[in-house]
């Protein structure tokens, strides 16, 4: 009630004040007011209640103090935790390596294959060993007029010793090889002429050599080898080769140097036309210094070859200088490596090398060295992954006096067993060769490997019409497979493109017209083998060659055996 009355009085007074102001505006004249000091408003201190309120509650209950004790009572337990134990790891059984090996196999075409490899440790620093190998076949190629059997036997023995600062080895051996000039051109001759021919041709070889390596010396290594090679046609050849490698220090740098002497001398009883004896011989001295420069990912070998040739039969001397430069650069670690170079050499040809490459040569050859002026090459190699590696390469050769196998013309007045066009001679020409090669190797895992190789060739001749018996394309595939712990297998195949040869029937020493050029067809030869390990020492195997049974000619008029089967066993042992 009091509050309402107070509000009413305040409202009346406020209304009166507003009316008085309105009247004042009408009667009060304007005046000038002079302000002496500015207005400074202040705020007075607030009044604060400082007493703390007290709670008056008759129901307030005091908390009681609680006291408690913990009694520890032991509990009997029979649980015992098991001790930690390492897991068992299956260990692979260590492979027993034996020092000696023997194999024997037999197959179609009455083929016999035998090998024995021996190695015995006399002491911690001495070893003695050797090997014996034999491969023979009684032949049986269809539609031949002459025997085509062959036999090769090799025997070798060696002794080696390792001393404190050097190691050395000596070895010697004997080779016996028998082949037949069975490639009788049947467009020229028949069974009548075949009955007059004894096509057997036997080679024999004896050799002795040794090599030595020094650990800490100016001379790093050295080797010597002598070989006597001949046949049953009164042909003979001697060859001696000695080499030494040493370092030459120059102003804190090392020059790697090789020096060699190569002597060859031989003779044939007559030339192909039945005239005088053929003698040949020469000796070469070679010096090859080189310096290796390495900087980051670049490696360069700078060198040259100096060769002095003395022809002992013609009393002729020549001096040759060849480049010997190679370089490689890692573009991307092991993934991409670029390499290239230019080299050259004087290649010593021999009757032994010709007979090993083509056992159907006649004992009437001209033997002379080949001057490989230079060989330029450039390529890329590396890895596509951890399991795949590759190599691509281009080559360019310039060779003077290159040896080429060429079929001998059939003589109408033949008096020797090899004059019926069933043998090969050697011709020389200046040849320029371009080739491009590729290689791919795949290691799928440790049990399976696969590889491919291929190369294309292009030849340019100076005098001869063709690059006789040189293919334009070659290729190969190989595979090795470990099927299980006992079973293993493998396969390989080779492809050889077309080759050219030339042959005619002549009745005079000088043919009146050029002989016709003959093209040998390309061929593909596939082979496979399968083996089973009975135990660590004894295994059995089987092989099949020329799986497609192709009747191709490796050389003109010389067909090969068809599909061939071979089975045998191997045995490893220690003394």
Coordinates of C-alpha atoms in Angstrom, one line a residue:
X1 CA 0.0 0.0 0.0
X2 CA 2.8 2.4 0.9
X3 CA 4.7 1.5 -2.3
X4 CA 1.6 2.2 -4.5
X5 CA 1.1 5.6 -2.8
X6 CA 4.8 6.6 -3.3
X7 CA 4.6 5.7 -7.0
X8 CA 1.4 7.9 -7.4
X9 CA 3.1 11.0 -5.8
X10 CA 6.2 10.6 -8.1
X11 CA 4.0 10.4 -11.2
X12 CA 2.1 13.7 -10.2
X13 CA 5.3 15.6 -9.6
X14 CA 6.8 14.5 -12.9
X15 CA 3.8 15.7 -14.9
X16 CA 3.9 19.1 -13.2
X17 CA 7.6 19.5 -14.0
X18 CA 7.0 18.8 -17.7
X19 CA 4.2 21.5 -17.9
X20 CA 6.5 24.0 -16.2
X21 CA 9.3 23.4 -18.7
X22 CA 7.0 23.9 -21.7
X23 CA 5.8 27.3 -20.2
X24 CA 9.5 28.3 -19.5
X25 CA 10.4 27.8 -23.2
X26 CA 7.8 30.4 -24.0
X27 CA 8.9 33.1 -21.4
X28 CA 12.6 32.6 -20.8
X29 CA 14.9 34.6 -23.1
X30 CA 18.3 33.2 -24.3
X31 CA 21.3 33.8 -22.0
X32 CA 25.0 33.3 -22.3
X33 CA 26.5 30.9 -19.8
X34 CA 30.3 31.0 -19.1
X35 CA 31.8 27.7 -17.9
X36 CA 34.7 28.3 -15.6
X37 CA 35.8 24.7 -15.0
X38 CA 34.9 21.5 -17.0
X39 CA 32.6 19.0 -15.4
X40 CA 34.3 16.0 -13.9
X41 CA 31.9 13.3 -12.8
X42 CA 32.9 10.8 -10.1
X43 CA 31.6 7.5 -8.9
X44 CA 31.2 7.0 -5.1
X45 CA 32.4 3.8 -3.4
X46 CA 29.9 1.0 -3.4
X47 CA 28.6 -0.1 0.0
X48 CA 29.4 -3.8 0.6
X49 CA 28.0 -6.1 3.2
X50 CA 30.9 -7.7 5.0
X51 CA 29.2 -10.1 7.3
X52 CA 29.0 -13.8 6.3
X53 CA 25.6 -15.3 6.5
X54 CA 25.1 -18.1 8.9
X55 CA 23.0 -21.2 8.3
X56 CA 20.5 -21.8 11.0
X57 CA 19.3 -25.4 10.6
X58 CA 18.2 -27.5 13.5
X59 CA 18.3 -30.7 11.3
X60 CA 22.1 -30.5 10.7
X61 CA 23.7 -34.0 11.4
X62 CA 27.4 -34.4 12.2
X63 CA 29.4 -37.0 10.2
X64 CA 30.7 -39.9 12.2
X65 CA 34.3 -40.9 11.9
X66 CA 34.7 -44.4 10.2
X67 CA 37.6 -46.7 11.0
X68 CA 38.4 -49.9 9.1
X69 CA 41.2 -52.5 8.8
X70 CA 42.3 -54.8 5.9
X71 CA 43.0 -58.4 6.8
X72 CA 45.4 -60.3 4.4
X73 CA 44.5 -63.9 4.1
X74 CA 46.8 -66.2 1.9
X75 CA 45.1 -68.3 -0.8
X76 CA 46.5 -71.6 -1.8
X77 CA 47.1 -72.1 -5.6
X78 CA 48.4 -75.1 -7.6
X79 CA 48.9 -73.1 -10.9
X80 CA 52.5 -72.9 -12.2
X81 CA 53.1 -70.8 -15.3
X82 CA 55.0 -72.6 -18.1
X83 CA 58.5 -71.4 -18.9
X84 CA 59.0 -69.7 -22.3
X85 CA 60.4 -72.1 -25.0
X86 CA 61.9 -71.1 -28.4
X87 CA 60.1 -72.4 -31.5
X88 CA 61.8 -75.1 -33.5
X89 CA 63.1 -74.1 -36.9
X90 CA 63.5 -76.7 -39.6
X91 CA 67.1 -76.6 -40.8
X92 CA 67.9 -77.5 -44.3
X93 CA 70.1 -80.5 -44.6
X94 CA 73.6 -79.3 -45.6
X95 CA 74.5 -80.2 -49.2
X96 CA 77.4 -82.6 -49.4
X97 CA 79.9 -81.5 -52.0
X98 CA 82.0 -84.3 -53.5
X99 CA 85.4 -83.8 -55.2
X100 CA 84.9 -86.4 -57.9
X101 CA 82.3 -87.1 -60.6
X102 CA 81.6 -89.8 -63.1
X103 CA 78.9 -90.1 -65.8
X104 CA 78.0 -92.7 -68.4
X105 CA 75.2 -92.7 -71.0
X106 CA 74.2 -94.6 -74.1
X107 CA 71.7 -93.7 -76.8
X108 CA 70.4 -94.0 -80.3
X109 CA 72.8 -94.0 -83.3
X110 CA 75.0 -96.3 -81.0
X111 CA 76.0 -93.2 -79.0
X112 CA 78.3 -93.5 -76.0
X113 CA 79.0 -90.6 -73.6
X114 CA 81.4 -90.9 -70.7
X115 CA 83.0 -88.4 -68.3
X116 CA 85.2 -88.6 -65.2
X117 CA 86.4 -85.6 -63.2
X118 CA 88.9 -86.2 -60.4
X119 CA 90.3 -83.8 -57.7
X120 CA 92.2 -84.9 -54.7
X121 CA 93.6 -82.7 -51.9
X122 CA 97.1 -83.8 -51.0
X123 CA 97.5 -81.2 -48.3
X124 CA 96.0 -77.9 -47.3
X125 CA 98.0 -76.3 -50.1
X126 CA 98.3 -79.0 -52.7
X127 CA 95.8 -80.5 -55.2
X128 CA 96.0 -83.0 -57.9
X129 CA 93.4 -84.0 -60.4
X130 CA 92.3 -84.5 -64.0
X131 CA 89.5 -85.5 -66.3
X132 CA 88.6 -88.0 -69.0
X133 CA 85.8 -87.5 -71.5
X134 CA 84.6 -89.6 -74.4
X135 CA 81.8 -89.0 -76.9
X136 CA 81.2 -91.3 -79.9
X137 CA 78.5 -92.4 -82.3
X138 CA 78.5 -95.1 -85.0
X139 CA 76.3 -92.8 -87.2
X140 CA 73.4 -93.9 -89.2
X141 CA 72.1 -90.7 -91.0
X142 CA 69.8 -91.7 -93.8
X143 CA 70.6 -91.4 -97.5
X144 CA 74.4 -91.1 -97.1
X145 CA 76.9 -92.9 -99.3
X146 CA 79.8 -92.6 -96.8
X147 CA 80.2 -93.5 -93.1
X148 CA 79.3 -90.7 -90.7
X149 CA 80.6 -92.1 -87.4
X150 CA 82.7 -89.9 -85.1
X151 CA 84.6 -90.1 -81.8
X152 CA 86.3 -87.6 -79.5
X153 CA 88.4 -88.4 -76.5
X154 CA 90.1 -85.9 -74.1
X155 CA 92.5 -86.7 -71.3
X156 CA 93.9 -84.1 -68.8
X157 CA 95.9 -84.1 -65.6
X158 CA 96.9 -81.2 -63.4
X159 CA 98.7 -80.3 -60.2
X160 CA 98.4 -77.1 -58.2
X161 CA 100.0 -75.6 -55.1
X162 CA 99.2 -72.5 -53.0
X163 CA 102.2 -70.9 -51.2
X164 CA 102.4 -67.8 -49.0
X165 CA 102.9 -65.2 -51.7
X166 CA 102.0 -67.1 -54.9
X167 CA 100.1 -70.0 -56.4
X168 CA 100.9 -72.1 -59.4
X169 CA 99.5 -74.8 -61.5
X170 CA 100.7 -77.1 -64.3
X171 CA 98.6 -79.3 -66.6
X172 CA 99.0 -81.5 -69.6
X173 CA 96.8 -83.6 -71.8
X174 CA 96.0 -85.5 -74.9
X175 CA 93.2 -85.2 -77.5
X176 CA 92.1 -87.7 -80.1
X177 CA 89.3 -86.9 -82.5
X178 CA 88.0 -88.9 -85.5
X179 CA 85.5 -87.6 -88.1
X180 CA 84.5 -88.5 -91.6
X181 CA 84.3 -86.5 -94.8
X182 CA 80.8 -88.0 -95.4
X183 CA 79.3 -84.9 -97.2
X184 CA 79.7 -86.4 -100.7
X185 CA 77.7 -84.2 -103.2
X186 CA 75.4 -86.8 -104.7
X187 CA 74.6 -84.5 -107.7
X188 CA 78.1 -85.1 -108.8
X189 CA 79.0 -88.6 -107.6
X190 CA 77.3 -91.9 -106.8
X191 CA 77.9 -95.2 -105.1
X192 CA 80.8 -96.1 -107.5
X193 CA 82.9 -93.2 -106.4
X194 CA 81.8 -93.6 -102.8
X195 CA 83.2 -97.1 -102.7
X196 CA 86.7 -95.7 -103.6
X197 CA 86.7 -93.2 -100.7
X198 CA 88.1 -93.7 -97.2
X199 CA 86.5 -90.7 -95.5
X200 CA 88.1 -91.1 -92.1
X201 CA 90.1 -88.2 -90.8
X202 CA 91.9 -88.4 -87.4
X203 CA 93.2 -85.4 -85.4
X204 CA 95.6 -85.8 -82.5
X205 CA 96.8 -83.2 -80.0
X206 CA 99.3 -83.0 -77.1
X207 CA 99.7 -80.0 -74.9
X208 CA 101.5 -78.9 -71.8
X209 CA 101.3 -75.7 -69.8
X210 CA 101.3 -73.8 -66.6
X211 CA 100.4 -70.6 -64.9
X212 CA 101.4 -68.6 -61.8
X213 CA 99.8 -65.9 -59.7
X214 CA 101.7 -63.5 -57.4
X215 CA 99.9 -61.8 -54.4
X216 CA 102.2 -58.8 -53.8
X217 CA 104.6 -58.3 -56.6
X218 CA 105.1 -56.1 -59.7
X219 CA 104.4 -59.2 -61.9
X220 CA 100.8 -60.2 -61.2
X221 CA 100.5 -63.4 -63.2
X222 CA 102.1 -65.4 -66.0
X223 CA 101.3 -68.4 -68.2
X224 CA 102.9 -70.6 -70.8
X225 CA 101.3 -73.2 -73.1
X226 CA 102.7 -75.5 -75.9
X227 CA 100.5 -77.6 -78.2
X228 CA 101.4 -80.1 -80.9
X229 CA 98.5 -80.7 -83.2
X230 CA 98.5 -83.0 -86.2
X231 CA 96.4 -85.5 -88.2
X232 CA 96.7 -88.8 -90.1
X233 CA 97.4 -86.9 -93.4
X234 CA 101.0 -85.9 -92.4
X235 CA 99.9 -82.4 -91.2
X236 CA 101.5 -80.9 -88.2
X237 CA 101.5 -77.7 -86.2
X238 CA 103.4 -76.3 -83.2
X239 CA 102.2 -73.4 -81.1
X240 CA 103.7 -71.7 -78.1
X241 CA 102.1 -68.9 -76.2
X242 CA 103.6 -67.0 -73.2
X243 CA 101.9 -64.2 -71.3
X244 CA 102.7 -62.0 -68.3
X245 CA 100.7 -59.3 -66.5
X246 CA 102.4 -56.6 -64.4
X247 CA 101.8 -53.1 -63.0
X248 CA 103.9 -50.1 -63.9
X249 CA 103.7 -47.3 -61.3
X250 CA 104.0 -43.8 -62.8
X251 CA 103.7 -40.6 -60.6
X252 CA 101.5 -42.4 -58.1
X253 CA 99.3 -44.0 -60.7
X254 CA 99.3 -47.7 -61.8
X255 CA 99.4 -48.8 -65.5
X256 CA 98.2 -52.3 -65.9
X257 CA 100.2 -54.0 -68.7
X258 CA 100.2 -57.3 -70.4
X259 CA 103.0 -58.7 -72.6
X260 CA 102.8 -61.8 -74.7
X261 CA 104.7 -63.9 -77.2
X262 CA 102.7 -66.1 -79.7
X263 CA 104.6 -68.4 -82.0
X264 CA 103.0 -70.8 -84.6
X265 CA 104.5 -72.9 -87.2
X266 CA 103.1 -75.8 -89.3
X267 CA 102.9 -77.6 -92.6
X268 CA 100.5 -79.6 -94.8
X269 CA 101.7 -82.4 -97.1
X270 CA 100.2 -80.7 -100.2
X271 CA 97.7 -78.1 -101.4
X272 CA 94.1 -79.0 -102.5
X273 CA 95.2 -79.5 -106.1
X274 CA 97.8 -82.0 -105.1
X275 CA 100.8 -79.8 -105.7
X276 CA 103.7 -78.7 -103.4
X277 CA 103.9 -78.7 -99.6
X278 CA 102.3 -75.8 -97.6
X279 CA 104.5 -74.2 -94.9
X280 CA 103.4 -71.4 -92.6
X281 CA 104.8 -69.7 -89.5
X282 CA 105.0 -66.5 -87.7
X283 CA 105.7 -65.0 -84.3
X284 CA 104.0 -62.0 -82.7
X285 CA 105.0 -59.8 -79.8
X286 CA 102.3 -57.8 -78.0
X287 CA 102.3 -55.1 -75.4
X288 CA 98.9 -53.8 -74.0
X289 CA 99.1 -51.0 -71.3
X290 CA 95.9 -49.7 -69.9
X291 CA 94.8 -47.2 -67.2
X292 CA 91.5 -47.3 -65.4
X293 CA 89.9 -44.0 -64.5
X294 CA 87.0 -44.0 -62.0
X295 CA 84.9 -41.0 -61.0
X296 CA 81.5 -41.4 -59.3
X297 CA 79.4 -43.5 -61.7
X298 CA 81.8 -43.3 -64.6
X299 CA 84.5 -46.0 -65.3
X300 CA 86.9 -45.6 -68.2
X301 CA 89.7 -48.0 -69.3
X302 CA 92.2 -46.2 -71.5
X303 CA 94.7 -48.3 -73.3
X304 CA 96.2 -49.5 -76.6
X305 CA 97.7 -52.6 -78.1
X306 CA 101.1 -52.7 -79.8
X307 CA 101.8 -55.8 -81.9
X308 CA 104.9 -56.7 -83.9
X309 CA 104.5 -59.5 -86.4
X310 CA 107.3 -61.5 -88.0
X311 CA 106.4 -63.9 -90.8
X312 CA 109.1 -66.5 -90.5
X313 CA 108.2 -68.1 -93.9
X314 CA 107.9 -64.9 -96.0
X315 CA 110.6 -62.9 -94.0
X316 CA 108.1 -60.1 -93.7
X317 CA 107.7 -57.8 -90.7
X318 CA 104.7 -55.6 -89.7
X319 CA 103.8 -53.3 -86.8
X320 CA 100.2 -52.7 -85.6
X321 CA 98.7 -50.2 -83.2
X322 CA 95.2 -50.9 -82.0
X323 CA 92.9 -48.9 -79.7
X324 CA 91.7 -50.5 -76.4
X325 CA 89.2 -48.2 -74.9
X326 CA 86.1 -49.1 -72.9
X327 CA 83.8 -47.1 -70.7
X328 CA 80.6 -47.6 -68.6
X329 CA 78.3 -45.1 -66.9
X330 CA 75.6 -45.9 -64.3
X331 CA 72.7 -43.9 -65.4
X332 CA 70.3 -45.4 -62.8
X333 CA 72.3 -47.5 -60.3
X334 CA 72.0 -51.1 -61.4
X335 CA 68.8 -50.5 -63.4
X336 CA 70.4 -48.7 -66.4
X337 CA 74.1 -48.8 -67.3
X338 CA 75.4 -47.4 -70.6
X339 CA 78.7 -48.8 -72.0
X340 CA 80.8 -48.7 -75.1
X341 CA 84.2 -48.8 -76.5
X342 CA 86.5 -49.4 -79.4
X343 CA 89.1 -52.2 -79.5
X344 CA 91.3 -54.1 -82.0
X345 CA 93.7 -57.0 -82.1
X346 CA 95.8 -59.2 -84.3
X347 CA 94.0 -62.6 -84.2
X348 CA 96.3 -65.6 -84.6
X349 CA 94.6 -68.3 -86.7
X350 CA 95.7 -72.0 -86.5
X351 CA 94.9 -75.4 -87.9
X352 CA 93.8 -76.5 -84.4
X353 CA 91.2 -73.7 -84.2
X354 CA 89.9 -74.4 -87.7
X355 CA 89.5 -78.1 -87.0
X356 CA 87.7 -77.5 -83.7
X357 CA 85.2 -75.2 -85.3
X358 CA 84.7 -77.2 -88.5
X359 CA 86.1 -80.8 -88.3
X360 CA 85.4 -81.4 -92.0
X361 CA 88.3 -79.2 -93.3
X362 CA 90.8 -80.6 -95.7
X363 CA 94.5 -80.8 -94.7
X364 CA 95.3 -78.2 -97.4
X365 CA 94.7 -74.9 -95.6
X366 CA 96.3 -71.5 -95.8
X367 CA 96.9 -70.4 -92.3
X368 CA 97.4 -66.6 -91.7
X369 CA 96.5 -64.1 -89.0
X370 CA 93.4 -61.8 -89.1
X371 CA 93.9 -58.1 -88.7
X372 CA 90.9 -56.9 -86.7
X373 CA 91.4 -53.2 -87.3
X374 CA 88.8 -52.1 -84.8
X375 CA 85.7 -53.3 -83.1
X376 CA 83.3 -50.6 -82.0
X377 CA 80.4 -51.4 -79.6
X378 CA 77.8 -49.5 -77.6
X379 CA 75.0 -50.9 -75.4
X380 CA 72.7 -50.7 -72.4
X381 CA 72.4 -53.2 -69.7
X382 CA 70.8 -53.4 -66.3
X383 CA 67.9 -54.9 -64.4
X384 CA 64.1 -54.5 -65.0
X385 CA 63.5 -56.0 -61.5
X386 CA 65.4 -58.0 -58.9
X387 CA 64.8 -61.1 -61.1
X388 CA 65.1 -59.8 -64.6
X389 CA 68.3 -58.5 -66.2
X390 CA 68.9 -57.4 -69.8
X391 CA 71.6 -56.4 -72.2
X392 CA 71.3 -54.8 -75.7
X393 CA 74.4 -54.1 -77.8
X394 CA 75.4 -52.9 -81.2
X395 CA 78.7 -53.9 -82.8
X396 CA 80.7 -52.7 -85.8
X397 CA 83.7 -54.7 -87.0
X398 CA 86.3 -53.9 -89.6
X399 CA 88.5 -57.0 -90.3
X400 CA 91.2 -57.5 -92.8
X401 CA 92.1 -61.1 -93.9
X402 CA 89.2 -62.6 -92.1
X403 CA 89.0 -66.4 -92.5
X404 CA 85.8 -68.0 -94.0
X405 CA 85.0 -71.6 -94.4
X406 CA 84.1 -72.5 -98.0
X407 CA 83.2 -75.8 -99.6
X408 CA 85.9 -77.2 -101.8
X409 CA 85.0 -77.8 -105.4
X410 CA 84.6 -81.4 -106.4
X411 CA 87.4 -82.5 -108.7
X412 CA 86.7 -84.8 -111.6
X413 CA 90.2 -86.2 -111.4
X414 CA 90.2 -86.6 -107.6
X415 CA 92.9 -88.8 -106.2
X416 CA 92.6 -87.9 -102.5
X417 CA 89.7 -88.8 -100.2
X418 CA 88.8 -85.2 -99.5
X419 CA 88.9 -84.0 -103.2
X420 CA 85.3 -85.1 -104.0
X421 CA 83.7 -81.9 -102.8
X422 CA 83.3 -83.5 -99.3
X423 CA 85.6 -81.1 -97.4
X424 CA 86.1 -77.4 -96.7
X425 CA 88.9 -75.0 -97.3
X426 CA 89.6 -71.5 -95.9
X427 CA 89.4 -68.3 -97.9
X428 CA 90.3 -64.8 -96.7
X429 CA 88.7 -61.5 -97.4
X430 CA 88.3 -58.0 -95.9
X431 CA 84.9 -58.0 -94.1
X432 CA 82.9 -55.2 -92.5
X433 CA 80.3 -56.5 -90.1
X434 CA 77.4 -54.8 -88.3
X435 CA 75.5 -56.7 -85.7
X436 CA 72.8 -56.0 -83.1
X437 CA 72.4 -58.3 -80.1
X438 CA 69.9 -58.6 -77.3
X439 CA 69.9 -60.8 -74.1
X440 CA 67.2 -61.3 -71.4
X441 CA 67.8 -63.4 -68.3
X442 CA 64.9 -64.2 -65.9
X443 CA 65.6 -65.8 -62.4
X444 CA 62.0 -66.5 -61.4
X445 CA 63.3 -68.0 -58.2
X446 CA 66.3 -70.2 -57.2
X447 CA 64.6 -73.2 -58.7
X448 CA 63.7 -71.7 -62.1
X449 CA 65.8 -69.7 -64.6
X450 CA 65.0 -68.7 -68.2
X451 CA 67.1 -66.9 -70.8
X452 CA 66.9 -65.6 -74.3
X453 CA 69.6 -64.4 -76.7
X454 CA 69.5 -63.2 -80.3
X455 CA 71.7 -61.4 -82.8
X456 CA 71.4 -60.0 -86.3
X457 CA 74.3 -59.7 -88.7
X458 CA 75.0 -57.7 -91.8
X459 CA 78.2 -58.3 -93.8
X460 CA 80.0 -56.3 -96.5
X461 CA 82.7 -58.1 -98.5
X462 CA 85.5 -56.7 -100.6
X463 CA 86.3 -59.7 -102.9
X464 CA 84.1 -62.7 -102.1
X465 CA 80.5 -62.8 -103.4
X466 CA 79.2 -63.7 -99.9
X467 CA 80.2 -64.1 -96.3
X468 CA 80.5 -67.9 -96.7
X469 CA 78.9 -70.0 -94.0
X470 CA 78.2 -67.0 -91.7
X471 CA 74.5 -66.8 -90.6
X472 CA 72.5 -63.6 -90.8
X473 CA 70.5 -64.4 -87.6
X474 CA 71.2 -66.5 -84.5
X475 CA 69.2 -67.1 -81.4
X476 CA 69.0 -69.3 -78.4
X477 CA 66.7 -70.1 -75.5
X478 CA 67.6 -72.0 -72.3
X479 CA 65.7 -73.1 -69.2
X480 CA 66.7 -74.8 -66.0
X481 CA 64.1 -76.1 -63.5
X482 CA 64.4 -77.7 -60.1
X483 CA 61.1 -79.5 -59.9
X484 CA 61.6 -81.0 -56.4
X485 CA 64.4 -82.0 -54.2
X486 CA 64.9 -85.1 -56.4
X487 CA 63.7 -84.1 -59.8
X488 CA 65.3 -81.6 -62.1
X489 CA 64.9 -80.7 -65.8
X490 CA 66.2 -78.3 -68.5
X491 CA 65.7 -77.4 -72.1
X492 CA 67.5 -75.4 -74.8
X493 CA 67.0 -74.4 -78.3
X494 CA 69.1 -72.7 -81.0
X495 CA 68.1 -71.0 -84.2
X496 CA 70.6 -70.4 -87.1
X497 CA 69.5 -68.3 -90.1
X498 CA 70.4 -68.8 -93.7
X499 CA 74.0 -69.2 -94.8
X500 CA 75.7 -69.1 -98.3
X501 CA 78.2 -71.5 -99.8
X502 CA 79.5 -72.2 -103.3
X503 CA 80.5 -75.4 -105.0
X504 CA 80.9 -76.9 -108.5
X505 CA 82.4 -79.9 -110.3
X506 CA 85.6 -78.9 -112.0
X507 CA 87.9 -80.9 -114.3
X508 CA 90.7 -78.3 -114.6
X509 CA 92.8 -76.5 -112.1
X510 CA 91.2 -73.1 -113.0
X511 CA 87.4 -73.1 -113.3
X512 CA 86.1 -71.4 -116.4
X513 CA 82.9 -70.1 -114.8
X514 CA 82.0 -69.0 -111.3
X515 CA 80.6 -71.8 -109.2
X516 CA 76.9 -71.4 -108.3
X517 CA 76.0 -69.9 -104.9
X518 CA 74.0 -72.3 -102.7
X519 CA 71.7 -71.2 -99.9
X520 CA 71.6 -73.4 -96.8
X521 CA 68.2 -73.2 -95.1
X522 CA 67.8 -71.9 -91.5
X523 CA 67.2 -74.4 -88.8
X524 CA 65.8 -74.7 -85.3
X525 CA 67.3 -77.4 -83.0
X526 CA 65.5 -78.1 -79.6
X527 CA 66.9 -80.2 -76.8
X528 CA 65.7 -81.3 -73.3
X529 CA 66.9 -83.3 -70.4
X530 CA 65.3 -84.8 -67.2
X531 CA 67.1 -86.1 -64.1
X532 CA 66.3 -87.8 -60.8
X533 CA 68.6 -87.8 -57.7
X534 CA 68.3 -91.1 -56.0
X535 CA 70.6 -89.9 -53.2
X536 CA 73.4 -87.4 -52.7
X537 CA 75.7 -89.5 -54.8
X538 CA 73.7 -91.3 -57.4
X539 CA 71.5 -89.8 -60.1
X540 CA 69.9 -90.9 -63.4
X541 CA 69.1 -88.8 -66.4
X542 CA 67.6 -88.8 -69.9
X543 CA 68.3 -86.5 -72.8
X544 CA 66.6 -85.9 -76.2
X545 CA 68.2 -83.9 -78.9
X546 CA 66.8 -82.5 -82.1
X547 CA 63.3 -82.9 -80.7
X548 CA 61.6 -81.7 -84.0
X549 CA 63.6 -84.3 -86.0
X550 CA 64.8 -81.7 -88.5
X551 CA 67.0 -82.9 -91.3
X552 CA 69.0 -79.8 -91.6
X553 CA 72.6 -79.2 -92.8
X554 CA 75.1 -77.6 -90.5
X555 CA 77.5 -77.3 -93.5
X556 CA 76.9 -77.9 -97.2
X557 CA 76.2 -81.6 -97.9
X558 CA 76.6 -82.5 -94.2
X559 CA 73.2 -83.3 -92.7
X560 CA 73.0 -84.0 -89.0
X561 CA 71.5 -86.9 -87.1
X562 CA 67.7 -86.8 -86.5
X563 CA 66.0 -87.1 -83.1
X564 CA 68.4 -88.6 -80.6
X565 CA 67.7 -90.3 -77.2
X566 CA 70.3 -90.8 -74.5
X567 CA 69.9 -92.3 -71.0
X568 CA 72.6 -92.6 -68.3
X569 CA 73.7 -92.2 -64.7
X570 CA 76.0 -90.0 -62.7
X571 CA 77.9 -90.8 -59.5
X572 CA 79.7 -88.4 -57.1
X573 CA 82.3 -89.7 -54.7
X574 CA 85.4 -88.9 -52.6
X575 CA 88.6 -90.9 -52.2

